[in-house]
Amino acid sequence: MNSRQQELGDLALRLVQGKLSSAEKQVVQDLILHDPEFLRVLQLEVALAKNFTSVKQPISGSMKSRVYTGVTGSARAGLYMDVFRTVLKKTLPQAAQPAFKLIERSVFANG
Amino acid sequence: MDFEQLYEANVDAVYGYLMFKLNDEQLAEDILQETFLAVHQGMQKNDEISSPKAWLLSIAHNKMVDCLRKRRIVESGLDFEVAADLNENHSNVFLQEALGQLADTERTIVYGLYVEGLTCRELAQILALPEGTVKSKAHYARKHLYHWLQEGSK
């Protein structure tokens, strides 16, 4: 690909992606009307984009909701754990604190 | 944008990217969950992200690389030929063959350009590469694919 082909290829790709600026749209309109080389490159870009549509594997609805629940559920569990820990620390008698620390290490460390 | 909106708008792109790279549903789901969990935990800091999709894909990419390192699979060692065989029910086999002739980074770049409509700048962010490197790899890969298309039409 020489530099002119690269330039035409970049414009054609951005056209396919729908990312042209308004100034570029004018240039592209002109190229489509008057430049057969651009039309050739544009055809290739359109064909590539069409071929690539089959590559993407969509997420299933069940996985989508499972992951969402997993993420928000973990965050909620972390919050409950923090609240629970604070409440226990404040309410347990001083004498029970060493035992609480042992439990905290073994239970909360895995939480 | 709150978490639910961010998730709805981008989960498909992140999952598609992970499946393209890994072709392993279970692993893709695990990394997808890790990605969005990290985002959910740091949600307050994410107000000034210009391209949420590119940002999420870069998190997913890093999580994937970490995960593969832990599993002692080097990214370049992924066997794309095997992935292509497994993918053939879902994908264009001939395109997979053409992609199989590209290096892993080049495949990722053309996937980003044509499937997710990303720019070279966004891809540079995701892959942690200079934008110029992404542009030249993109040109090389597209030239290869142009050639493949032209050969196929003869």
mmCIF file with all atom_site columns, C-alpha atoms in Angstrom, chain B residues 9-97:
data_model
loop_
_atom_site.group_PDB
_atom_site.id
_atom_site.type_symbol
_atom_site.label_atom_id
_atom_site.label_alt_id
_atom_site.label_comp_id
_atom_site.label_asym_id
_atom_site.label_entity_id
_atom_site.label_seq_id
_atom_site.pdbx_PDB_ins_code
_atom_site.Cartn_x
_atom_site.Cartn_y
_atom_site.Cartn_z
_atom_site.occupancy
_atom_site.B_iso_or_equiv
_atom_site.pdbx_formal_charge
_atom_site.auth_seq_id
_atom_site.auth_comp_id
_atom_site.auth_asym_id
_atom_site.auth_atom_id
_atom_site.pdbx_PDB_model_num
ATOM 1  C CA . ALA B 1 9  ? -23.757 -0.636  26.687 1.00 0.00 ? 9  ALA B CA 1
ATOM 2  C CA . ASN B 1 10 ? -20.447 -2.506  26.734 1.00 0.00 ? 10 ASN B CA 1
ATOM 3  C CA . VAL B 1 11 ? -20.775 -6.066  28.033 1.00 0.00 ? 11 VAL B CA 1
ATOM 4  C CA . ASP B 1 12 ? -21.276 -7.452  24.533 1.00 0.00 ? 12 ASP B CA 1
ATOM 5  C CA . ALA B 1 13 ? -18.129 -5.733  23.209 1.00 0.00 ? 13 ALA B CA 1
ATOM 6  C CA . VAL B 1 14 ? -15.978 -6.918  26.129 1.00 0.00 ? 14 VAL B CA 1
ATOM 7  C CA . TYR B 1 15 ? -17.257 -10.495 25.907 1.00 0.00 ? 15 TYR B CA 1
ATOM 8  C CA . GLY B 1 16 ? -16.829 -10.559 22.108 1.00 0.00 ? 16 GLY B CA 1
ATOM 9  C CA . TYR B 1 17 ? -13.255 -9.323  22.464 1.00 0.00 ? 17 TYR B CA 1
ATOM 10 C CA . LEU B 1 18 ? -12.406 -11.942 25.116 1.00 0.00 ? 18 LEU B CA 1
ATOM 11 C CA . MET B 1 19 ? -13.932 -14.725 23.046 1.00 0.00 ? 19 MET B CA 1
ATOM 12 C CA . PHE B 1 20 ? -12.026 -13.565 19.961 1.00 0.00 ? 20 PHE B CA 1
ATOM 13 C CA . LYS B 1 21 ? -8.789  -13.666 21.945 1.00 0.00 ? 21 LYS B CA 1
ATOM 14 C CA . LEU B 1 22 ? -9.383  -16.781 24.054 1.00 0.00 ? 22 LEU B CA 1
ATOM 15 C CA . ASN B 1 23 ? -12.098 -18.877 22.434 1.00 0.00 ? 23 ASN B CA 1
ATOM 16 C CA . ASP B 1 24 ? -12.879 -20.253 25.893 1.00 0.00 ? 24 ASP B CA 1
ATOM 17 C CA . GLU B 1 25 ? -16.360 -19.460 27.199 1.00 0.00 ? 25 GLU B CA 1
ATOM 18 C CA . GLN B 1 26 ? -15.590 -20.210 30.859 1.00 0.00 ? 26 GLN B CA 1
ATOM 19 C CA . LEU B 1 27 ? -12.370 -18.211 30.917 1.00 0.00 ? 27 LEU B CA 1
ATOM 20 C CA . ALA B 1 28 ? -14.019 -15.349 29.022 1.00 0.00 ? 28 ALA B CA 1
ATOM 21 C CA . GLU B 1 29 ? -16.841 -15.264 31.587 1.00 0.00 ? 29 GLU B CA 1
ATOM 22 C CA . ASP B 1 30 ? -14.374 -15.258 34.516 1.00 0.00 ? 30 ASP B CA 1
ATOM 23 C CA . ILE B 1 31 ? -12.363 -12.380 33.052 1.00 0.00 ? 31 ILE B CA 1
ATOM 24 C CA . LEU B 1 32 ? -15.554 -10.534 32.102 1.00 0.00 ? 32 LEU B CA 1
ATOM 25 C CA . GLN B 1 33 ? -16.687 -10.744 35.720 1.00 0.00 ? 33 GLN B CA 1
ATOM 26 C CA . GLU B 1 34 ? -13.275 -9.618  37.048 1.00 0.00 ? 34 GLU B CA 1
ATOM 27 C CA . THR B 1 35 ? -13.292 -6.695  34.619 1.00 0.00 ? 35 THR B CA 1
ATOM 28 C CA . PHE B 1 36 ? -16.700 -5.394  35.630 1.00 0.00 ? 36 PHE B CA 1
ATOM 29 C CA . LEU B 1 37 ? -16.029 -6.064  39.307 1.00 0.00 ? 37 LEU B CA 1
ATOM 30 C CA . ALA B 1 38 ? -12.932 -3.843  39.108 1.00 0.00 ? 38 ALA B CA 1
ATOM 31 C CA . VAL B 1 39 ? -15.001 -1.184  37.338 1.00 0.00 ? 39 VAL B CA 1
ATOM 32 C CA . HIS B 1 40 ? -17.817 -1.429  39.908 1.00 0.00 ? 40 HIS B CA 1
ATOM 33 C CA . GLN B 1 41 ? -15.373 -1.064  42.802 1.00 0.00 ? 41 GLN B CA 1
ATOM 34 C CA . GLY B 1 42 ? -13.727 2.010   41.260 1.00 0.00 ? 42 GLY B CA 1
ATOM 35 C CA . MET B 1 43 ? -16.912 3.544   39.847 1.00 0.00 ? 43 MET B CA 1
ATOM 36 C CA . GLN B 1 44 ? -16.532 6.934   41.577 1.00 0.00 ? 44 GLN B CA 1
ATOM 37 C CA . LYS B 1 45 ? -13.194 7.571   39.850 1.00 0.00 ? 45 LYS B CA 1
ATOM 38 C CA . ASN B 1 46 ? -14.491 6.958   36.347 1.00 0.00 ? 46 ASN B CA 1
ATOM 39 C CA . ASP B 1 47 ? -16.338 10.145  35.540 1.00 0.00 ? 47 ASP B CA 1
ATOM 40 C CA . GLU B 1 48 ? -13.902 11.549  32.993 1.00 0.00 ? 48 GLU B CA 1
ATOM 41 C CA . ILE B 1 49 ? -13.450 8.585   30.654 1.00 0.00 ? 49 ILE B CA 1
ATOM 42 C CA . SER B 1 50 ? -13.697 9.774   27.048 1.00 0.00 ? 50 SER B CA 1
ATOM 43 C CA . SER B 1 51 ? -14.237 6.337   25.485 1.00 0.00 ? 51 SER B CA 1
ATOM 44 C CA . PRO B 1 52 ? -15.822 3.883   27.940 1.00 0.00 ? 52 PRO B CA 1
ATOM 45 C CA . LYS B 1 53 ? -15.599 0.998   25.462 1.00 0.00 ? 53 LYS B CA 1
ATOM 46 C CA . ALA B 1 54 ? -11.837 1.439   24.891 1.00 0.00 ? 54 ALA B CA 1
ATOM 47 C CA . TRP B 1 55 ? -11.300 1.899   28.629 1.00 0.00 ? 55 TRP B CA 1
ATOM 48 C CA . LEU B 1 56 ? -13.215 -1.294  29.473 1.00 0.00 ? 56 LEU B CA 1
ATOM 49 C CA . LEU B 1 57 ? -11.433 -3.243  26.740 1.00 0.00 ? 57 LEU B CA 1
ATOM 50 C CA . SER B 1 58 ? -8.048  -2.123  28.089 1.00 0.00 ? 58 SER B CA 1
ATOM 51 C CA . ILE B 1 59 ? -9.027  -3.346  31.587 1.00 0.00 ? 59 ILE B CA 1
ATOM 52 C CA . ALA B 1 60 ? -10.244 -6.645  30.125 1.00 0.00 ? 60 ALA B CA 1
ATOM 53 C CA . HIS B 1 61 ? -7.074  -6.979  28.039 1.00 0.00 ? 61 HIS B CA 1
ATOM 54 C CA . ASN B 1 62 ? -4.860  -6.454  31.118 1.00 0.00 ? 62 ASN B CA 1
ATOM 55 C CA . LYS B 1 63 ? -6.907  -8.907  33.192 1.00 0.00 ? 63 LYS B CA 1
ATOM 56 C CA . MET B 1 64 ? -6.622  -11.449 30.373 1.00 0.00 ? 64 MET B CA 1
ATOM 57 C CA . VAL B 1 65 ? -2.842  -11.017 30.083 1.00 0.00 ? 65 VAL B CA 1
ATOM 58 C CA . ASP B 1 66 ? -2.473  -11.384 33.891 1.00 0.00 ? 66 ASP B CA 1
ATOM 59 C CA . CYS B 1 67 ? -4.659  -14.470 33.875 1.00 0.00 ? 67 CYS B CA 1
ATOM 60 C CA . LEU B 1 68 ? -2.740  -16.073 31.008 1.00 0.00 ? 68 LEU B CA 1
ATOM 61 C CA . ARG B 1 69 ? 0.557   -15.284 32.720 1.00 0.00 ? 69 ARG B CA 1
ATOM 62 C CA . LYS B 1 70 ? -0.703  -16.962 35.865 1.00 0.00 ? 70 LYS B CA 1
ATOM 63 C CA . ARG B 1 71 ? -1.650  -19.970 33.791 1.00 0.00 ? 71 ARG B CA 1
ATOM 64 C CA . ARG B 1 72 ? 1.824   -19.826 32.224 1.00 0.00 ? 72 ARG B CA 1
ATOM 65 C CA . ILE B 1 73 ? 0.374   -19.360 28.776 1.00 0.00 ? 73 ILE B CA 1
ATOM 66 C CA . VAL B 1 74 ? 2.241   -16.638 26.962 1.00 0.00 ? 74 VAL B CA 1
ATOM 67 C CA . GLU B 1 75 ? -0.099  -14.547 24.802 1.00 0.00 ? 75 GLU B CA 1
ATOM 68 C CA . SER B 1 76 ? 1.867   -15.231 21.628 1.00 0.00 ? 76 SER B CA 1
ATOM 69 C CA . GLY B 1 77 ? 1.572   -18.924 22.340 1.00 0.00 ? 77 GLY B CA 1
ATOM 70 C CA . LEU B 1 78 ? -2.188  -18.999 21.832 1.00 0.00 ? 78 LEU B CA 1
ATOM 71 C CA . ASP B 1 79 ? -2.877  -21.390 19.030 1.00 0.00 ? 79 ASP B CA 1
ATOM 72 C CA . PHE B 1 80 ? -5.037  -19.412 16.669 1.00 0.00 ? 80 PHE B CA 1
ATOM 73 C CA . GLU B 1 81 ? -5.360  -22.299 14.229 1.00 0.00 ? 81 GLU B CA 1
ATOM 74 C CA . VAL B 1 82 ? -7.074  -24.341 16.933 1.00 0.00 ? 82 VAL B CA 1
ATOM 75 C CA . ALA B 1 83 ? -9.245  -21.371 17.857 1.00 0.00 ? 83 ALA B CA 1
ATOM 76 C CA . ALA B 1 84 ? -10.221 -20.976 14.210 1.00 0.00 ? 84 ALA B CA 1
ATOM 77 C CA . ASP B 1 85 ? -11.222 -24.634 13.992 1.00 0.00 ? 85 ASP B CA 1
ATOM 78 C CA . LEU B 1 86 ? -13.338 -24.378 17.112 1.00 0.00 ? 86 LEU B CA 1
ATOM 79 C CA . ASN B 1 87 ? -14.922 -21.176 15.875 1.00 0.00 ? 87 ASN B CA 1
ATOM 80 C CA . GLU B 1 88 ? -15.989 -22.401 12.506 1.00 0.00 ? 88 GLU B CA 1
ATOM 81 C CA . ASN B 1 89 ? -19.635 -22.806 13.437 1.00 0.00 ? 89 ASN B CA 1
ATOM 82 C CA . HIS B 1 90 ? -19.868 -19.136 14.293 1.00 0.00 ? 90 HIS B CA 1
ATOM 83 C CA . SER B 1 91 ? -17.440 -17.532 11.921 1.00 0.00 ? 91 SER B CA 1
ATOM 84 C CA . ASN B 1 92 ? -16.346 -17.170 8.375  1.00 0.00 ? 92 ASN B CA 1
ATOM 85 C CA . VAL B 1 93 ? -13.802 -19.969 8.025  1.00 0.00 ? 93 VAL B CA 1
ATOM 86 C CA . PHE B 1 94 ? -12.006 -18.300 5.112  1.00 0.00 ? 94 PHE B CA 1
ATOM 87 C CA . LEU B 1 95 ? -11.582 -15.070 7.045  1.00 0.00 ? 95 LEU B CA 1
ATOM 88 C CA . GLN B 1 96 ? -10.285 -17.048 10.026 1.00 0.00 ? 96 GLN B CA 1
ATOM 89 C CA . GLU B 1 97 ? -7.715  -18.555 7.693  1.00 0.00 ? 97 GLU B CA 1
#
